[in-house]
Coordinates of C-alpha atoms in Angstrom, one line a residue:
X166 CA 17.4 -7.3 2.8
X167 CA 14.1 -5.7 3.8
X168 CA 15.9 -2.6 5.1
X169 CA 18.3 -2.1 2.1
X170 CA 14.9 -2.3 0.0
X171 CA 13.4 0.2 1.6
X172 CA 17.0 3.0 2.0
X173 CA 16.9 2.0 -1.6
X174 CA 14.2 4.5 -2.0
X175 CA 16.0 7.4 -0.3
X176 CA 17.6 8.4 -4.0
X177 CA 18.4 11.9 -4.3
X178 CA 17.3 12.6 -0.7
X179 CA 20.6 10.3 0.4
X180 CA 22.6 13.8 -0.3
X181 CA 20.8 15.1 2.6
X182 CA 20.9 12.3 5.0
X183 CA 25.0 12.5 4.7
X184 CA 24.7 15.9 5.2
X185 CA 22.6 15.8 8.4
X186 CA 25.0 12.8 9.7
X187 CA 28.4 15.1 8.9
X188 CA 26.8 18.0 10.8
X189 CA 25.5 15.8 13.9
X190 CA 29.3 15.0 14.1
X191 CA 30.6 18.5 14.2
X192 CA 27.9 19.2 16.7
X193 CA 28.5 16.3 19.2
X194 CA 32.4 17.5 18.9
X195 CA 32.1 21.1 19.9
X196 CA 29.9 19.7 22.7
X197 CA 32.5 17.0 23.9
X198 CA 34.9 19.8 24.0
X199 CA 33.0 22.4 26.4
X200 CA 33.4 20.2 29.6
X201 CA 37.1 20.0 28.8
X202 CA 37.1 23.6 28.6
X203 CA 35.5 24.1 31.8
X204 CA 37.8 22.0 33.5
X205 CA 40.7 24.2 32.1
X206 CA 38.5 27.4 33.5
X207 CA 38.3 25.8 36.8
X208 CA 41.9 24.6 37.2
X209 CA 44.2 27.2 35.9
X210 CA 41.6 30.3 35.9
X211 CA 39.6 30.0 39.1
X212 CA 42.2 28.2 41.4
X213 CA 45.0 29.8 39.9
X214 CA 43.2 33.5 40.1
X215 CA 44.3 34.1 36.4
X216 CA 41.0 36.0 35.0
X217 CA 42.8 36.2 31.2
X218 CA 42.6 32.3 30.8
X219 CA 38.8 32.5 32.3
X220 CA 38.4 35.3 29.7
X221 CA 39.9 33.5 26.8
X222 CA 38.3 30.1 27.5
X223 CA 35.2 31.8 28.2
X224 CA 35.2 33.2 24.7
X225 CA 35.9 30.3 23.0
X226 CA 33.2 28.6 24.6
X227 CA 30.8 30.8 23.7
X228 CA 32.0 30.6 19.9
X229 CA 31.9 26.6 20.4
X230 CA 28.7 26.6 21.6
X231 CA 27.3 28.8 19.0
X232 CA 28.9 26.8 16.1
X233 CA 27.4 23.8 18.1
X234 CA 23.7 25.5 17.5
X235 CA 24.1 26.0 13.8
X236 CA 25.2 22.7 13.2
X237 CA 22.6 21.1 15.1
X238 CA 19.9 23.2 13.2
X239 CA 21.3 22.6 10.2
X240 CA 21.2 19.0 10.6
X241 CA 17.8 18.8 12.1
X242 CA 16.9 20.5 8.6
X243 CA 18.5 17.9 6.7
X244 CA 16.9 14.9 8.7
X245 CA 13.2 16.2 8.0
X246 CA 14.2 17.0 4.2
X247 CA 15.7 13.1 4.1
X248 CA 12.8 11.5 6.2
X249 CA 10.2 13.6 4.5
X250 CA 11.7 12.6 1.1
X251 CA 12.0 8.9 1.6
X252 CA 8.7 8.9 2.6
X253 CA 7.7 9.9 -0.1
X254 CA 9.5 8.1 -2.5
X255 CA 8.2 5.0 -0.2
X256 CA 4.6 6.3 -0.8
X257 CA 5.4 6.6 -4.4
X258 CA 7.3 3.3 -5.0
X259 CA 4.1 1.6 -3.5
X260 CA 1.9 3.3 -5.4
X261 CA 4.1 2.6 -8.8
X262 CA 4.4 -1.3 -8.1
X263 CA 0.7 -1.4 -7.1
X264 CA 0.0 -0.6 -10.4
X265 CA 1.8 -3.0 -12.3
X266 CA 0.4 -5.7 -10.2
X267 CA -1.5 -8.7 -11.8
X268 CA -5.1 -9.4 -10.2
X269 CA -3.4 -12.5 -8.5
X270 CA -0.7 -9.9 -6.9
X271 CA -3.5 -7.5 -6.2
X272 CA -5.1 -10.6 -4.2
X273 CA -2.3 -11.5 -1.9
X274 CA -2.8 -7.9 -0.3
X275 CA -6.0 -6.8 1.3
X276 CA -7.2 -3.6 0.3
X277 CA -7.1 -2.1 4.1
X278 CA -3.8 -4.0 4.3
X279 CA -2.5 -1.7 1.5
X280 CA -4.0 1.4 3.1
X281 CA -1.9 0.7 6.7
X282 CA 1.3 0.3 4.3
X283 CA 1.0 3.4 3.1
X284 CA -0.1 5.6 5.7
X285 CA 0.7 4.1 9.4
X286 CA 3.8 1.9 8.1
X287 CA 5.5 4.5 6.4
X288 CA 4.6 7.2 9.0
X289 CA 6.9 4.7 11.6
X290 CA 9.5 4.5 9.5
X291 CA 10.0 7.9 8.1
X292 CA 9.9 8.9 12.1
X293 CA 12.5 6.2 12.7
X294 CA 14.8 7.1 10.1
X295 CA 14.9 10.4 11.5
X296 CA 15.9 9.3 14.8
X297 CA 18.5 6.9 13.0
X298 CA 20.0 9.7 11.1
X299 CA 20.0 12.4 13.9
X300 CA 19.7 10.8 17.1
X301 CA 21.1 7.3 16.1
X302 CA 24.4 9.0 15.3
X303 CA 24.3 11.6 17.8
X304 CA 24.2 9.7 20.7
X305 CA 26.9 7.0 19.8
X306 CA 29.1 9.6 19.0
X307 CA 28.2 11.4 22.4
X308 CA 28.7 8.3 24.1
X309 CA 31.9 7.0 22.4
X310 CA 33.7 10.5 22.8
X311 CA 32.1 11.0 26.1
X312 CA 34.4 7.4 27.5
X313 CA 36.9 8.4 25.7
X314 CA 37.3 11.6 27.5
X315 CA 36.3 9.8 30.9
X316 CA 39.5 7.5 30.4
X317 CA 41.8 10.4 29.8
X318 CA 40.5 12.3 33.2
X319 CA 40.5 8.6 35.2
X320 CA 40.7 5.3 33.5
X321 CA 39.9 3.6 36.7
X322 CA 36.5 5.4 37.2
X323 CA 35.8 4.7 33.5
X324 CA 35.6 1.2 34.2
X325 CA 32.1 1.9 36.3
X326 CA 30.4 3.2 33.2
X327 CA 31.2 0.2 31.2
X328 CA 29.8 -1.8 33.8
X329 CA 26.8 0.7 33.4
X330 CA 26.7 0.1 29.4
X331 CA 27.1 -3.8 29.5
X332 CA 23.9 -3.7 31.9
X333 CA 21.9 -1.6 29.7
X334 CA 22.5 -3.2 26.6
X335 CA 21.5 -6.3 27.9
X336 CA 18.0 -5.0 29.0
X337 CA 17.4 -2.9 26.0
X338 CA 18.4 -6.1 23.7
X339 CA 16.1 -8.2 25.7
X340 CA 13.5 -5.9 25.2
X341 CA 13.7 -5.3 21.4
X342 CA 13.5 -9.2 20.6
X343 CA 10.3 -9.6 22.2
X344 CA 8.7 -6.3 21.0
X345 CA 9.7 -6.9 17.6
X346 CA 7.4 -10.0 17.2
X347 CA 4.6 -8.1 19.2
X348 CA 4.7 -5.3 16.7
X349 CA 4.5 -7.5 14.1
X350 CA 1.2 -8.6 15.5
X351 CA 0.0 -5.5 16.0
X352 CA 0.1 -4.3 12.3
X353 CA -2.0 -7.3 11.5
X354 CA -4.6 -6.1 13.8
X355 CA -4.4 -2.7 12.4
X356 CA -5.6 -4.6 8.9
X357 CA -8.4 -5.9 10.8
X358 CA -9.4 -2.5 12.0
X359 CA -9.0 -1.2 8.6
X360 CA -11.1 -3.7 7.0
X361 CA -14.0 -3.5 9.5
X362 CA -13.9 0.1 8.9
X363 CA -14.1 0.2 5.1
X364 CA -16.9 -2.7 5.1
X365 CA -18.7 -0.5 7.2
X366 CA -18.6 2.8 5.3
X367 CA -18.8 1.4 1.9
X368 CA -21.9 -0.7 2.6
X369 CA -23.4 1.9 5.4
X370 CA -26.9 1.8 3.4
X371 CA -27.0 -2.3 3.7
X372 CA -26.3 -1.7 7.5
X373 CA -29.2 0.5 8.1
X374 CA -31.3 -0.7 6.0
X375 CA -31.0 -4.1 7.9
X376 CA -30.9 -2.3 11.3
X377 CA -27.1 -3.5 12.0
X378 CA -25.6 -0.3 13.5
X379 CA -25.7 -2.3 16.8
X380 CA -23.5 -5.9 15.6
X381 CA -21.3 -3.3 13.4
X382 CA -20.5 -1.1 16.5
X383 CA -19.8 -4.5 18.5
X384 CA -17.2 -5.6 15.4
X385 CA -15.3 -2.8 15.4
X386 CA -15.3 -2.3 19.1
X387 CA -13.6 -5.8 19.4
X388 CA -11.2 -5.4 16.6
X389 CA -10.3 -1.9 18.6
X390 CA -9.8 -3.8 21.4
X391 CA -7.9 -6.5 19.9
X392 CA -5.5 -3.2 18.7
X393 CA -5.7 -1.8 22.6
X394 CA -4.4 -5.2 24.0
X395 CA -1.8 -5.8 21.8
X396 CA -0.3 -2.1 22.3
X397 CA -0.6 -2.6 25.7
X398 CA 1.3 -5.5 26.2
X399 CA 3.9 -3.9 23.9
X400 CA 3.9 -0.4 25.4
X401 CA 4.5 -2.3 28.9
X402 CA 7.8 -4.5 28.0
X403 CA 8.9 -0.9 26.3
X404 CA 8.3 0.5 29.9
X405 CA 11.1 -1.6 31.4
X406 CA 13.6 1.0 29.4
X407 CA 13.3 4.1 31.6
X408 CA 13.8 2.0 35.2
X409 CA 16.8 0.1 33.2
X410 CA 18.1 3.9 32.5
X411 CA 17.4 5.0 35.8
X412 CA 19.3 2.2 37.6
X413 CA 22.2 3.0 35.4
X414 CA 22.2 6.5 36.2
X415 CA 22.0 6.4 39.5
X416 CA 24.5 3.7 39.9
X417 CA 27.4 6.3 37.7
X418 CA 26.4 8.9 40.2
X419 CA 27.0 7.6 43.2
X420 CA 30.4 5.7 41.7
X421 CA 31.5 9.0 40.6
X422 CA 30.9 10.9 43.7
X423 CA 32.0 8.3 46.2
X424 CA 35.3 7.6 44.1
X425 CA 36.0 11.2 42.8
X426 CA 35.9 12.6 46.1
X427 CA 38.8 9.7 47.2
X428 CA 40.6 10.7 44.0
X429 CA 40.2 14.2 45.3
X430 CA 41.8 14.0 48.7
X431 CA 44.6 11.3 47.3
X432 CA 45.9 14.4 45.1
X433 CA 45.0 12.0 42.0
X434 CA 42.5 14.6 40.6
X435 CA 41.7 17.8 40.5
X436 CA 38.1 19.6 41.2
X437 CA 38.0 20.9 37.5
X438 CA 38.9 17.1 36.5
X439 CA 35.7 15.9 38.5
X440 CA 33.6 18.3 37.2
X441 CA 34.2 17.7 33.7
X442 CA 33.6 13.9 34.5
X443 CA 30.3 14.6 35.8
X444 CA 29.5 16.8 32.7
X445 CA 30.9 13.5 30.9
X446 CA 28.9 10.9 32.7
X447 CA 25.4 12.8 32.7
X448 CA 26.1 13.0 28.3
X449 CA 27.2 9.3 28.5
X450 CA 23.9 8.6 30.5
X451 CA 21.6 10.9 28.1
X452 CA 23.1 9.6 25.2
X453 CA 22.0 6.1 26.4
X454 CA 18.5 7.0 27.2
X455 CA 18.4 8.7 23.7
X456 CA 19.4 5.3 22.3
X457 CA 16.7 3.6 24.4
X458 CA 14.3 5.5 22.8
X459 CA 15.8 5.0 19.0
X460 CA 15.5 1.3 20.3
X461 CA 11.6 1.5 21.3
X462 CA 11.2 3.6 17.5
X463 CA 12.9 0.9 15.9
X464 CA 11.0 -1.9 17.4
X465 CA 7.8 -0.3 16.4
X466 CA 9.4 0.3 12.8
X467 CA 10.9 -2.9 11.9
X468 CA 7.7 -4.6 11.8
X469 CA 6.5 -1.7 9.5
X470 CA 9.5 -2.0 7.1
X471 CA 8.8 -5.6 7.0
X472 CA 5.7 -5.2 5.6
X473 CA 6.4 -2.1 3.1
X474 CA 9.2 -4.3 1.7
X475 CA 6.9 -7.1 0.6
X476 CA 4.7 -4.7 -1.4
X477 CA 8.3 -2.9 -3.1
X478 CA 9.8 -6.7 -3.3
X479 CA 6.8 -8.4 -5.1
X480 CA 7.2 -8.8 -8.3
X481 CA 4.2 -8.9 -11.2
X482 CA 3.4 -12.3 -12.4
X483 CA 2.4 -11.3 -15.8
X484 CA 5.5 -10.5 -17.8
X485 CA 5.8 -8.5 -21.1
X486 CA 7.2 -10.7 -23.6
X487 CA 10.7 -9.8 -25.1
X488 CA 9.4 -8.8 -28.4
X489 CA 6.0 -8.1 -27.8
X490 CA 2.9 -8.1 -30.5
X491 CA 1.6 -4.3 -30.4
X492 CA -1.0 -4.6 -33.4
X493 CA -4.2 -7.1 -32.9
X494 CA -5.4 -8.2 -36.2
X495 CA -9.2 -9.0 -35.4
X496 CA -11.8 -9.7 -33.1
X497 CA -11.5 -13.8 -33.5
X498 CA -11.0 -15.6 -30.2
X499 CA -9.9 -18.8 -29.2
X500 CA -9.3 -21.1 -26.2
X501 CA -7.5 -24.2 -27.0
X502 CA -8.2 -27.0 -24.0
X503 CA -7.6 -24.3 -21.5
X504 CA -7.3 -25.1 -17.6
X505 CA -7.1 -22.2 -15.1
X506 CA -6.8 -21.6 -11.3
X507 CA -6.7 -18.3 -9.3
X508 CA -4.2 -20.8 -6.8
X509 CA -1.5 -22.7 -9.3
X510 CA -1.0 -26.0 -8.3
X511 CA -3.5 -26.0 -5.8
X512 CA -5.8 -28.7 -7.8
X513 CA -9.0 -26.5 -7.6
X514 CA -9.8 -25.0 -11.0
X515 CA -12.5 -22.3 -11.6
X516 CA -11.9 -23.6 -15.7
X517 CA -11.2 -26.9 -17.0
X518 CA -10.5 -28.1 -20.6
X519 CA -12.2 -25.1 -22.3
X520 CA -12.0 -25.3 -26.1
X521 CA -14.0 -22.5 -27.8
X522 CA -13.5 -20.9 -30.9
X523 CA -15.2 -17.2 -31.9
X524 CA -14.7 -15.6 -35.0
X525 CA -14.4 -11.8 -35.1
X526 CA -17.5 -9.9 -35.1
X527 CA -19.8 -12.4 -33.6
X528 CA -21.8 -11.6 -30.7
X529 CA -22.1 -14.5 -28.0
X530 CA -23.8 -14.8 -24.9
X531 CA -22.5 -16.8 -21.7
X532 CA -25.0 -18.0 -19.2
X533 CA -24.8 -20.3 -16.2
X534 CA -25.2 -20.5 -12.3
X535 CA -22.9 -18.3 -9.7
X536 CA -19.4 -19.2 -9.5
X537 CA -19.3 -21.8 -13.0
X538 CA -16.5 -19.7 -14.2
X539 CA -18.0 -17.0 -16.5
X540 CA -15.8 -14.0 -15.0
X541 CA -12.9 -16.3 -15.3
X542 CA -13.5 -17.3 -18.7
X543 CA -13.5 -13.1 -19.9
X544 CA -10.8 -12.4 -17.6
X545 CA -8.2 -14.9 -19.2
X546 CA -9.0 -12.6 -22.9
X547 CA -8.0 -9.6 -21.7
X548 CA -5.0 -11.3 -20.1
X549 CA -6.1 -10.0 -16.3
X550 CA -4.6 -13.6 -15.1
X551 CA -2.4 -16.2 -17.4
X552 CA -3.6 -19.7 -18.1
X553 CA -2.3 -22.8 -15.9
X554 CA -2.5 -25.1 -18.9
X555 CA -3.8 -24.5 -22.8
X556 CA -3.6 -21.1 -24.8
X557 CA -6.1 -18.1 -25.1
X558 CA -5.2 -16.4 -28.6
X559 CA -6.7 -12.7 -29.5
X560 CA -6.8 -12.0 -33.4
X561 CA -4.9 -14.9 -33.9
X562 CA -1.7 -14.5 -31.5
X563 CA -1.4 -16.0 -28.0
X564 CA -2.7 -13.1 -25.7
X565 CA 0.6 -13.8 -23.8
X566 CA 3.0 -12.6 -26.7
X567 CA 1.1 -9.3 -26.9
X568 CA 2.4 -5.9 -25.4
X569 CA -0.2 -6.2 -22.6
X570 CA -1.7 -1.9 -22.6
X571 CA -1.9 -2.8 -26.3
X572 CA -3.9 -5.5 -25.8
X573 CA -6.2 -4.1 -23.2
X574 CA -6.7 -1.4 -25.6
X575 CA -8.3 -3.2 -28.1
X576 CA -10.2 -5.8 -25.6
X577 CA -12.6 -3.6 -23.7
X578 CA -14.1 -4.9 -20.6
X579 CA -17.2 -3.5 -18.4
X580 CA -16.2 -5.7 -15.3
X581 CA -19.1 -6.8 -12.7
X582 CA -18.2 -4.4 -10.7
X583 CA -18.5 -0.8 -12.2
X584 CA -16.6 1.8 -10.8
X585 CA -16.9 5.6 -11.6
X586 CA -14.2 7.9 -10.4
X587 CA -14.7 11.6 -8.8
X588 CA -14.9 13.9 -11.8
X589 CA -17.7 14.9 -14.6
X590 CA -19.3 12.4 -16.5
X591 CA -17.1 13.6 -19.5
X592 CA -13.8 13.1 -17.6
X593 CA -15.2 9.6 -16.7
X594 CA -15.9 8.8 -20.2
X595 CA -12.2 9.9 -21.4
X596 CA -10.7 7.2 -19.2
X597 CA -12.0 5.0 -22.6
X598 CA -10.3 7.5 -24.5
X599 CA -8.7 10.8 -23.3
X600 CA -8.8 12.7 -26.6
X601 CA -12.5 11.7 -27.5
X602 CA -14.5 14.8 -28.1
X603 CA -17.8 16.0 -26.5
X604 CA -19.8 14.7 -29.4
X605 CA -17.9 11.4 -29.5
X606 CA -18.6 11.1 -26.1
X607 CA -22.2 11.8 -26.9
X608 CA -22.4 9.3 -29.4
X609 CA -21.1 6.8 -27.3
X610 CA -23.6 7.3 -24.4
X611 CA -26.3 6.9 -27.0
X612 CA -25.2 3.8 -28.1
X613 CA -25.0 2.8 -24.5
X614 CA -28.4 4.6 -24.0
X615 CA -26.7 7.0 -20.7
X616 CA -28.2 10.0 -23.0
X617 CA -31.8 9.5 -22.0
X618 CA -30.7 10.4 -18.4
X619 CA -27.6 12.8 -19.1
X620 CA -29.7 15.2 -21.0
X621 CA -32.3 15.6 -18.1
X622 CA -29.5 17.1 -16.0
X623 CA -28.9 20.9 -15.5
X624 CA -25.2 20.5 -16.4
X625 CA -25.2 18.0 -18.6
X626 CA -21.9 15.7 -19.9
X627 CA -20.7 18.5 -16.8
X628 CA -22.5 17.1 -14.4
X629 CA -20.0 16.0 -11.2
X630 CA -19.7 12.3 -10.1
X631 CA -19.3 11.9 -6.8
X632 CA -16.3 9.5 -5.5
X633 CA -17.8 6.1 -6.5
X634 CA -20.4 7.1 -8.5
X635 CA -22.8 7.9 -5.0
X636 CA -25.0 10.1 -6.5
X637 CA -25.9 8.3 -9.5
X638 CA -28.1 4.7 -9.8
X639 CA -26.6 1.6 -10.5
X640 CA -28.3 1.1 -14.1
X641 CA -26.5 5.1 -14.6
X642 CA -23.7 3.8 -13.3
X643 CA -23.3 0.5 -15.9
X644 CA -24.6 2.5 -19.3
X645 CA -22.1 5.2 -18.3
X646 CA -19.0 2.5 -17.7
X647 CA -20.6 0.5 -21.1
X648 CA -20.0 4.2 -23.0
X649 CA -16.6 4.2 -21.6
X650 CA -15.8 1.0 -23.1
X651 CA -17.3 1.8 -26.7
X652 CA -14.9 5.0 -26.6
X653 CA -12.0 2.9 -27.0
X654 CA -13.3 1.6 -30.3
X655 CA -12.4 -2.0 -28.9
X656 CA -12.1 -5.3 -31.7
X657 CA -13.6 -7.3 -28.7
X658 CA -16.0 -6.0 -26.5
X659 CA -16.5 -8.1 -22.8
X660 CA -19.9 -6.9 -20.7
X661 CA -19.7 -9.2 -17.8
X662 CA -23.3 -8.8 -16.4
X663 CA -22.9 -5.6 -17.1
X664 CA -27.0 -4.8 -18.4
X665 CA -27.8 -6.3 -14.7
X666 CA -29.4 -2.9 -13.3
X667 CA -31.1 -1.8 -16.5
X668 CA -34.9 -2.8 -17.6
X669 CA -34.9 -5.3 -20.2
X670 CA -36.4 -2.3 -22.6
X671 CA -33.3 -0.9 -22.3
X672 CA -31.6 -3.7 -22.3
X673 CA -32.6 -4.5 -25.8
X674 CA -31.9 -1.1 -27.3
X675 CA -28.5 -1.5 -26.2
X676 CA -27.8 -4.7 -27.9
X677 CA -29.7 -2.8 -30.9
X678 CA -26.8 -0.4 -31.3
X679 CA -24.0 -2.7 -31.0
X680 CA -25.3 -4.3 -33.7
X681 CA -25.6 -1.0 -35.6
X682 CA -22.8 1.0 -34.2
X683 CA -20.1 -1.7 -33.9
X684 CA -20.9 -4.9 -36.1
X685 CA -17.5 -5.5 -36.9
X686 CA -16.5 -6.0 -32.9
X687 CA -16.7 -9.3 -31.2
X688 CA -19.3 -9.0 -28.6
X689 CA -18.8 -11.6 -25.2
X690 CA -22.3 -10.8 -23.5
X691 CA -22.0 -12.8 -19.6
X692 CA -26.0 -12.6 -18.3
X693 CA -28.2 -14.0 -16.2
X694 CA -30.9 -13.5 -18.0
X695 CA -31.9 -15.1 -20.9
X696 CA -33.7 -12.1 -22.8
X697 CA -29.8 -10.3 -23.0
X698 CA -28.6 -13.3 -24.9
X699 CA -30.9 -15.2 -26.6
X700 CA -30.0 -13.0 -29.8
X701 CA -26.9 -13.8 -29.7
X702 CA -25.0 -15.3 -32.7
X703 CA -24.1 -18.5 -29.9
X704 CA -24.7 -18.6 -26.3
X705 CA -22.1 -20.7 -24.3
X706 CA -23.5 -22.8 -21.3
X707 CA -20.9 -23.3 -18.6
X708 CA -21.7 -25.3 -15.9
X709 CA -18.3 -26.0 -12.8
X710 CA -15.7 -24.5 -15.0
X711 CA -16.7 -27.0 -18.0
X712 CA -18.3 -26.0 -21.2
X713 CA -21.9 -27.9 -21.1
X714 CA -23.3 -26.4 -24.2
X715 CA -22.4 -23.9 -27.1
X716 CA -24.9 -23.1 -30.1
X717 CA -27.6 -20.8 -30.8
X718 CA -31.0 -20.4 -28.8
X719 CA -32.8 -22.7 -31.2
X720 CA -30.3 -25.7 -30.8
X721 CA -29.8 -25.5 -27.0
X722 CA -33.1 -25.0 -26.4
X723 CA -33.7 -28.5 -28.1
X724 CA -30.9 -30.4 -26.4
X725 CA -29.0 -28.7 -23.6
X726 CA -30.7 -29.2 -20.1
X727 CA -29.6 -26.3 -18.2
X728 CA -30.4 -24.2 -20.8
X729 CA -33.8 -25.4 -20.8
X730 CA -34.3 -25.2 -16.9
X731 CA -33.0 -21.5 -17.1
X732 CA -35.4 -20.6 -19.8
X733 CA -38.5 -22.2 -18.5
X734 CA -37.4 -20.7 -15.0
X735 CA -37.8 -17.4 -16.3
X736 CA -40.0 -16.9 -19.4
X737 CA -42.6 -19.8 -19.1
X738 CA -42.5 -19.5 -15.0
X739 CA -43.4 -15.5 -15.6
X740 CA -40.7 -13.8 -17.4
X741 CA -38.0 -11.2 -16.0
X742 CA -39.0 -8.8 -12.9
X743 CA -39.7 -5.6 -15.5
X744 CA -41.7 -8.0 -18.0
X745 CA -45.0 -9.1 -18.1
X746 CA -45.6 -12.9 -18.2

């Protein structure tokens, strides 16, 4: 099933693969007939002193060799096209499927693991497929045709070749059974190595700030050595291929030389037959040697095929409804006794019995300790995950009844981890609205207070953002992400701790701009600072995935112990870091 899944990606390159097989067959046919004609030249031409036979057969051999060259070259070209096309289609297929994944699907595969599948694994499959349609077709055909010709020349002597074939099949089969299991482990080590590199490079500033270079070097070396040991073990087993091959080769040469000499002396075989028999024996054994190489490549690629198939066969957990709703009526949000866990059925709930009703246009603050379920709550609104129990409604409609694209276009989220892409500031902003004019982008930046630093840049909105936004500060990145979300003109705007890196004065300006610019939009603000949510219409206090309190700032100060504690620690205890006490 896994192999079928991978080969299904051949698509239009299936024709190239078929052409390669046909041309390889013709190439083998030409090569197999050459020793037969050589025997005719020796027996009927040289020994009979008939040069006309030599000339005719020699010309025929030249023509057949030329045809074999043309067939082989053309087959090679088609093999390259088919294998490269398969690799390109596999990359595209994996990438396209990843785009359909929900967050729960993505959680099953690590990022380094997906990178390994799209690079190392696909390269292994590409090389193996090229060998299969070229070498794995050529070698069995050569083996079969050579053996048939050997049977025609000397049935008795051909039995010795059968013994060699059975011996090699037994040895190679045993090696392949063990190495496939080892290569499965090897590619898991590849994932560990890629994870180590990715984590180190992405957090290189932290590594240097804490002078942890030696520790990271040791960690990488450990992962690299583990990979090296596994490869040595697997390749060590594969090294038995050549000794087994040489045993078979020498056995066949000795048997042909000894028995062939007896047959010639006895008059049952001619010199030409023995010469052609040697050629067929070498062709037969060379085809077996090439097959052993294919076995090695397949041993490596089977692990890669399985890993690629896992991604291709993964189906999105979130399904589009049969008759999707495409319009979001308003920004009202309702949670009707919602329970949610990241691993369904595990009993470890991220949210438990959430009953919450938000009116359209309200500003709602959410506050609580780390891990209390704040991000999990807002992820359900735009249907990044599905609930275990209960219902989440936006605009009065269950989010599971919406077309997902239509829902997410009306529910803008500025996530906790802000991401910018390589390109200009303008190009990044237009992720929110590809058709936005430069003036609309500037208006959104003014509302997000991003214009303050953009205007100071020499190229303004055409300033290039490096990969990951490495050339802007955390606060600047947050403001650009907020502006990008505002360009969608959503009915619900969610800020998941998205102003944590800006000072409180700028935070206040952003909230004031929201009140003026998007009064009809429902605004849900997750924050760690009381100052960011105290002016909200109502504030939700979460504790261990449950609602602990819900009301205005004044009501919670009077009645909610958790909110009182947070307020006292931040305000009466000295204020926020960038405000005077």
